[in-house]
mmCIF file of C-alpha atoms in Angstrom:
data_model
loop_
_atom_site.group_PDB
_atom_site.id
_atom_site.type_symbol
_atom_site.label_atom_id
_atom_site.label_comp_id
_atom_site.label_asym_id
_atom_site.label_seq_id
_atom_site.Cartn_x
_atom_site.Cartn_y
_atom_site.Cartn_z
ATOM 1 C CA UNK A 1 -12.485 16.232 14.153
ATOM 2 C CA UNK A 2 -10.838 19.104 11.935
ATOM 3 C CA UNK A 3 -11.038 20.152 8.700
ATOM 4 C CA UNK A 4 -9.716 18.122 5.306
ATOM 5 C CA UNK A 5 -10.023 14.476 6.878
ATOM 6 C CA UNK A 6 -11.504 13.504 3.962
ATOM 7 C CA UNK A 7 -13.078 16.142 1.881
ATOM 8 C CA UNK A 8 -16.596 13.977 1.956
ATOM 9 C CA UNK A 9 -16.050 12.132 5.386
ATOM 10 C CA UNK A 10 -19.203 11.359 6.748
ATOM 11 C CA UNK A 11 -20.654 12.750 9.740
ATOM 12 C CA UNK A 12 -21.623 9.562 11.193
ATOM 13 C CA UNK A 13 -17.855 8.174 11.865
ATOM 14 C CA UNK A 14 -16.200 9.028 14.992
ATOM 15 C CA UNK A 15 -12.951 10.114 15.802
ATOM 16 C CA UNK A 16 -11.864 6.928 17.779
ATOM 17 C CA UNK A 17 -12.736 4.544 14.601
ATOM 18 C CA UNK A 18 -11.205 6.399 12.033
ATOM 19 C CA UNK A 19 -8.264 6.559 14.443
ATOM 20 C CA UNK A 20 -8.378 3.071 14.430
ATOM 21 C CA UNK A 21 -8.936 2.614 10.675
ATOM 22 C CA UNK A 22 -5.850 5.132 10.422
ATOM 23 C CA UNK A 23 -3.884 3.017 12.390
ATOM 24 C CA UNK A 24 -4.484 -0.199 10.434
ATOM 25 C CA UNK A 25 -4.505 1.206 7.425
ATOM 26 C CA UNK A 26 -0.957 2.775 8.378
ATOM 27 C CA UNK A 27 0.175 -1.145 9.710
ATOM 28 C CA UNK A 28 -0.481 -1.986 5.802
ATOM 29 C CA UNK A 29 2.092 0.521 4.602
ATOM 30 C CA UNK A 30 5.572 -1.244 5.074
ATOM 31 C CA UNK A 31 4.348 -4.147 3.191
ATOM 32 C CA UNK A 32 3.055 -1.944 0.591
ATOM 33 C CA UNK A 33 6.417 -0.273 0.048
ATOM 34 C CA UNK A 34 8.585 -3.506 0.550
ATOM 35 C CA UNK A 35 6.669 -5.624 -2.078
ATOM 36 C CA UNK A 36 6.969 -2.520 -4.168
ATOM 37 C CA UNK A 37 11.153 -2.723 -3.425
ATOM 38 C CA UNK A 38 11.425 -5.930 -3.869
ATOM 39 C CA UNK A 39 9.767 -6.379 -7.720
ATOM 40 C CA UNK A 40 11.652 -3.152 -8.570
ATOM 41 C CA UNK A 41 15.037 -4.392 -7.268
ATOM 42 C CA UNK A 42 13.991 -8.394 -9.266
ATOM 43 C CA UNK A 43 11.108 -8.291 -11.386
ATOM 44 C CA UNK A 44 10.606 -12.112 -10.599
ATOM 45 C CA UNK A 45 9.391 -11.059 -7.282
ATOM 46 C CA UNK A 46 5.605 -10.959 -8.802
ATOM 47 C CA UNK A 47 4.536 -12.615 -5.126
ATOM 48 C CA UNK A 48 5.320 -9.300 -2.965
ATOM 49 C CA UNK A 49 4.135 -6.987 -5.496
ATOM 50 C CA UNK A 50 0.721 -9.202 -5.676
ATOM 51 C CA UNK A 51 0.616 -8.775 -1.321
ATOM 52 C CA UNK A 52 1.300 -4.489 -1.672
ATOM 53 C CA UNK A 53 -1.280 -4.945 -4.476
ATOM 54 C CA UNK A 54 -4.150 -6.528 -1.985
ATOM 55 C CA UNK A 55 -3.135 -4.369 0.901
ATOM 56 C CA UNK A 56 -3.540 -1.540 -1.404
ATOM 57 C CA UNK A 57 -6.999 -3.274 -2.527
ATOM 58 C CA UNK A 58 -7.715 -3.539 1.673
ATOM 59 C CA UNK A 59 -7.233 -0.262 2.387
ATOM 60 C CA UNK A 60 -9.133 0.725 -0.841
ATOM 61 C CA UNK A 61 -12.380 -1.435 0.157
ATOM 62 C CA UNK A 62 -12.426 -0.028 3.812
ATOM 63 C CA UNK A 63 -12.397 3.483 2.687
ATOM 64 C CA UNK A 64 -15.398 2.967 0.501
ATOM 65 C CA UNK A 65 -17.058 1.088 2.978
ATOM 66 C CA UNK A 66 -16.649 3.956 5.021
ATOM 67 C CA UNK A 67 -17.288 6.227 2.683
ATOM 68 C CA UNK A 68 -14.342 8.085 2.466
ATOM 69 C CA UNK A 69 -14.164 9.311 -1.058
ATOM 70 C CA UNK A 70 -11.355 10.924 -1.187
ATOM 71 C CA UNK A 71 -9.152 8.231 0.136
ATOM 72 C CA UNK A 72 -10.422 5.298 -1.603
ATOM 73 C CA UNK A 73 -9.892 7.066 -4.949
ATOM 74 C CA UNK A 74 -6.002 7.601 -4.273
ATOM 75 C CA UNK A 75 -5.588 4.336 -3.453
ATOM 76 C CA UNK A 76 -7.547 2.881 -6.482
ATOM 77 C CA UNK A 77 -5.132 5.382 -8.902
ATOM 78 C CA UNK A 78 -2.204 3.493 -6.477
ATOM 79 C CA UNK A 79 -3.558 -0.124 -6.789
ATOM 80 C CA UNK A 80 -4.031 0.633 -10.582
ATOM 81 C CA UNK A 81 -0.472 1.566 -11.238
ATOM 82 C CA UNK A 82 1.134 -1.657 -9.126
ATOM 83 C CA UNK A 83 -1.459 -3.255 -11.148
ATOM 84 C CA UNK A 84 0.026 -2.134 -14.448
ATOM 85 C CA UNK A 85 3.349 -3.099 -13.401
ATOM 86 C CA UNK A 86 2.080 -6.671 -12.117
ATOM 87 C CA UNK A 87 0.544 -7.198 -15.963
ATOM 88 C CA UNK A 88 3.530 -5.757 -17.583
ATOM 89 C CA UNK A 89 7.077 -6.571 -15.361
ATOM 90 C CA UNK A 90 9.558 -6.423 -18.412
ATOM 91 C CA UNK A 91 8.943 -2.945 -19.154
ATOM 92 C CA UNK A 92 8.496 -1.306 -15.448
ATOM 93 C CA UNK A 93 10.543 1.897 -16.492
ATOM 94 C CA UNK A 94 12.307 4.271 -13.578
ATOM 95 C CA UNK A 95 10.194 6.447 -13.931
ATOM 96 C CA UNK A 96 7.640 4.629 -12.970
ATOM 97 C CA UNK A 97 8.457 2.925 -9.958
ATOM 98 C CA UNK A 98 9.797 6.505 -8.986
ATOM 99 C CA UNK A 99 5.930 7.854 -9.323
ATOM 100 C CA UNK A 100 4.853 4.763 -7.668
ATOM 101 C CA UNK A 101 7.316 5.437 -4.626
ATOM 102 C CA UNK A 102 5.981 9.206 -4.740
ATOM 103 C CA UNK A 103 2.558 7.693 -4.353
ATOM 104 C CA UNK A 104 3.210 5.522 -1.525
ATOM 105 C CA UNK A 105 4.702 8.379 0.273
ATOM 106 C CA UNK A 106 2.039 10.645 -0.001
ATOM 107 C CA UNK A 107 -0.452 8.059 1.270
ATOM 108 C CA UNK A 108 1.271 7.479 4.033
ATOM 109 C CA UNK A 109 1.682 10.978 4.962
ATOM 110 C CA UNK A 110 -2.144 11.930 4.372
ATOM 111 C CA UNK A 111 -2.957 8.710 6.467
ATOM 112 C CA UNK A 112 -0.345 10.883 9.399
ATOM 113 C CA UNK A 113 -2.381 13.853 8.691
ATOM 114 C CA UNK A 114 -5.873 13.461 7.155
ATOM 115 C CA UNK A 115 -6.965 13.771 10.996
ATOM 116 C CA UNK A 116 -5.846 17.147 12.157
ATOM 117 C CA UNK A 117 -3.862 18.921 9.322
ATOM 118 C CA UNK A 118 -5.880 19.866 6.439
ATOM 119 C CA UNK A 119 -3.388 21.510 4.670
ATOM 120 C CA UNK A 120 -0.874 18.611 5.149
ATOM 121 C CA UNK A 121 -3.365 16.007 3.357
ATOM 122 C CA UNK A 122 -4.829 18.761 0.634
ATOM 123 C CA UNK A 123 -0.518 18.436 -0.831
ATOM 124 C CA UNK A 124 -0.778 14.881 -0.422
ATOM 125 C CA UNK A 125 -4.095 14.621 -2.390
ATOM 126 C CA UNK A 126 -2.481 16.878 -4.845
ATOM 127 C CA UNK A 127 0.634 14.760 -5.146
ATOM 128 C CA UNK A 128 -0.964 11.388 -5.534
ATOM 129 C CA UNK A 129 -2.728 12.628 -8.183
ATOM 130 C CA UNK A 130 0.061 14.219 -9.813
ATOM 131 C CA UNK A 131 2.085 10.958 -9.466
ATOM 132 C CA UNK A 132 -0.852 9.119 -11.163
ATOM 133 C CA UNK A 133 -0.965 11.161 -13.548
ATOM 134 C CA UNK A 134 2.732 11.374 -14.510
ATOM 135 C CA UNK A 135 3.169 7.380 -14.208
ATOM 136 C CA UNK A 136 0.270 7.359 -17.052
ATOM 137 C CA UNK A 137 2.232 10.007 -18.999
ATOM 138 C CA UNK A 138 -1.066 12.572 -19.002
ATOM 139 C CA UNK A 139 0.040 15.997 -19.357
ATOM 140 C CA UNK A 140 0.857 18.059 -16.539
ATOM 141 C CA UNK A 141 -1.304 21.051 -18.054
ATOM 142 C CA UNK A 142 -4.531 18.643 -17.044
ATOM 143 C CA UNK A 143 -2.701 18.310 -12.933
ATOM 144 C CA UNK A 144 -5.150 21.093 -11.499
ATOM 145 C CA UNK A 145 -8.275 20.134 -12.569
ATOM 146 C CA UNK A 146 -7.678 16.348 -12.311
ATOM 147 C CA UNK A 147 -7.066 17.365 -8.408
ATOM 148 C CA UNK A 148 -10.111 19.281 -8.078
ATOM 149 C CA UNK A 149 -12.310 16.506 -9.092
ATOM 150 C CA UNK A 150 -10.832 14.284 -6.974
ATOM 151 C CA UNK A 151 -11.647 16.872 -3.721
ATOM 152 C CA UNK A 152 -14.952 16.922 -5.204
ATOM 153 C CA UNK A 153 -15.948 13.616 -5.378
ATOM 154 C CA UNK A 154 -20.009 13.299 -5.063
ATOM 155 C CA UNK A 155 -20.657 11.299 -1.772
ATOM 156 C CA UNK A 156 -23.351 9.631 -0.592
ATOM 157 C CA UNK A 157 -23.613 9.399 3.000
ATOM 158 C CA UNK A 158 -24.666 6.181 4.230
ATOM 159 C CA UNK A 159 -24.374 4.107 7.955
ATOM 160 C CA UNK A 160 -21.318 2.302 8.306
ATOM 161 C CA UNK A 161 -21.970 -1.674 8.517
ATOM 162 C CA UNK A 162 -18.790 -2.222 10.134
ATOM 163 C CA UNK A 163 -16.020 -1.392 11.725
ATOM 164 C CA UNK A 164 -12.783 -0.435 10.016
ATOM 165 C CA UNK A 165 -10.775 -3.325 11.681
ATOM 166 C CA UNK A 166 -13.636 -5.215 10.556
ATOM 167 C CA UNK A 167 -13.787 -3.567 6.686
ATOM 168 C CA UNK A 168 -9.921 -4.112 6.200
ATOM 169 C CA UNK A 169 -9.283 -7.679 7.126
ATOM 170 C CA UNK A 170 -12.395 -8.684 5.549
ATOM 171 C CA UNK A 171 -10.425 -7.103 2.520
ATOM 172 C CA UNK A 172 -7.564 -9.195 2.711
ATOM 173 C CA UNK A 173 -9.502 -11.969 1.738
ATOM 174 C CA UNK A 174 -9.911 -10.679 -1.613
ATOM 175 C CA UNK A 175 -8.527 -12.402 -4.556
ATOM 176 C CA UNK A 176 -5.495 -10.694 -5.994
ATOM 177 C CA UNK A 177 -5.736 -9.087 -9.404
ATOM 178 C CA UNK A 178 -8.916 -10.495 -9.834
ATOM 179 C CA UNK A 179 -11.628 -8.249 -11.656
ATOM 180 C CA UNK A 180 -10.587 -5.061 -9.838
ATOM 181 C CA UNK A 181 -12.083 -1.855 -11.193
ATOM 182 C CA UNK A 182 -9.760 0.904 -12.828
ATOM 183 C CA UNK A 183 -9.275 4.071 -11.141
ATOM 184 C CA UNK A 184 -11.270 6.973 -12.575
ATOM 185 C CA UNK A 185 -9.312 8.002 -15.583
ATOM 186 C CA UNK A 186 -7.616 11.624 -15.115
ATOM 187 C CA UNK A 187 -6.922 12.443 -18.650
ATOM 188 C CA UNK A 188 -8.616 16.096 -19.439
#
């Protein structure tokens, strides 16, 4: 395994089972960014934004399951803003969905690269964050530092209990919108 992966990724995962969490997680990604489409394009279409919201929420669970800090952080700040827009359809501004679309991007690109390009998935850290923080109109001034405390998440290194196929379709099951916790505010 090389470098970035996931700034925090624990020792005790190997290479074929994050390949296959990877790949699943990637599977996830055209619904994601179709549901997202199709509520931009008519904001009636709460039902596919609600299905990119729990595969969002699926690939969010898995990572903390395995303990991947790094990545379950940019995908709460990404199931926080479809979750905004979800709460609050009639005033989804361009701007918005654009850092949204950004997002979505960038998560699929670090999910391409987290496994042998550190580089590659430091940028897309960087621009998640940046689109996060831009779709909650924080000042750009605060972009650096909000980054670094994402890379340097505290972890806790702990046994996974299950596989990732396992951890993300258990996650599907989830209820939709349903109590989910708020990304880490990025605001300093």
């Amino acid at each position: 395994m090389n470098g970035y992966m996931d700034r925090t990724m624990p020792t005790k995962l190997d290479h074929k089972m994050l390949t296959g969490f990877t790949q699943e997680a990637q599977s996830y990604l055209p619904t994601i960014r179709a549901g997202l489409e199709s509520f931009l394009h008519e904001a009636h279409q709460n039902e596919a934004l609600e299905a990119a919201y729990q595969h969002v929420h699926a690939i969010k669970g898995a990572a903390e399951m395995l303990d991947l800090v790094v990545l379950s952080q940019m995908t709460s700040y990404i199931q926080e803003m479809l979750g905004e827009i979800v709460s609050q359809p009639s005033q989804v501004e361009p701007t918005r969905g654009t850092c949204l679309r950004h997002a979505i991007n960038h998560l699929e690109q670090y999910l391409t690269h987290w496994l042998s390009d550190e580089s590659h998935a430091q940028v897309c850290v960087s621009e998640i964050v940046k689109a996060f923080r831009s779709f909650k109109e924080l000042s750009a001034a605060g972009d650096q530092a909000a980054v670094a405390e994402v890379c340097s998440a505290p972890q806790v290194l702990a046994e996974p209990t299950a596989s990732a196929n396992v951890a993300l379709s258990a996650e599907t099951s989830a209820p939709v919108l349903q109590g989910h916790a708020a990304a880490p505010r990025l605001d300093e």
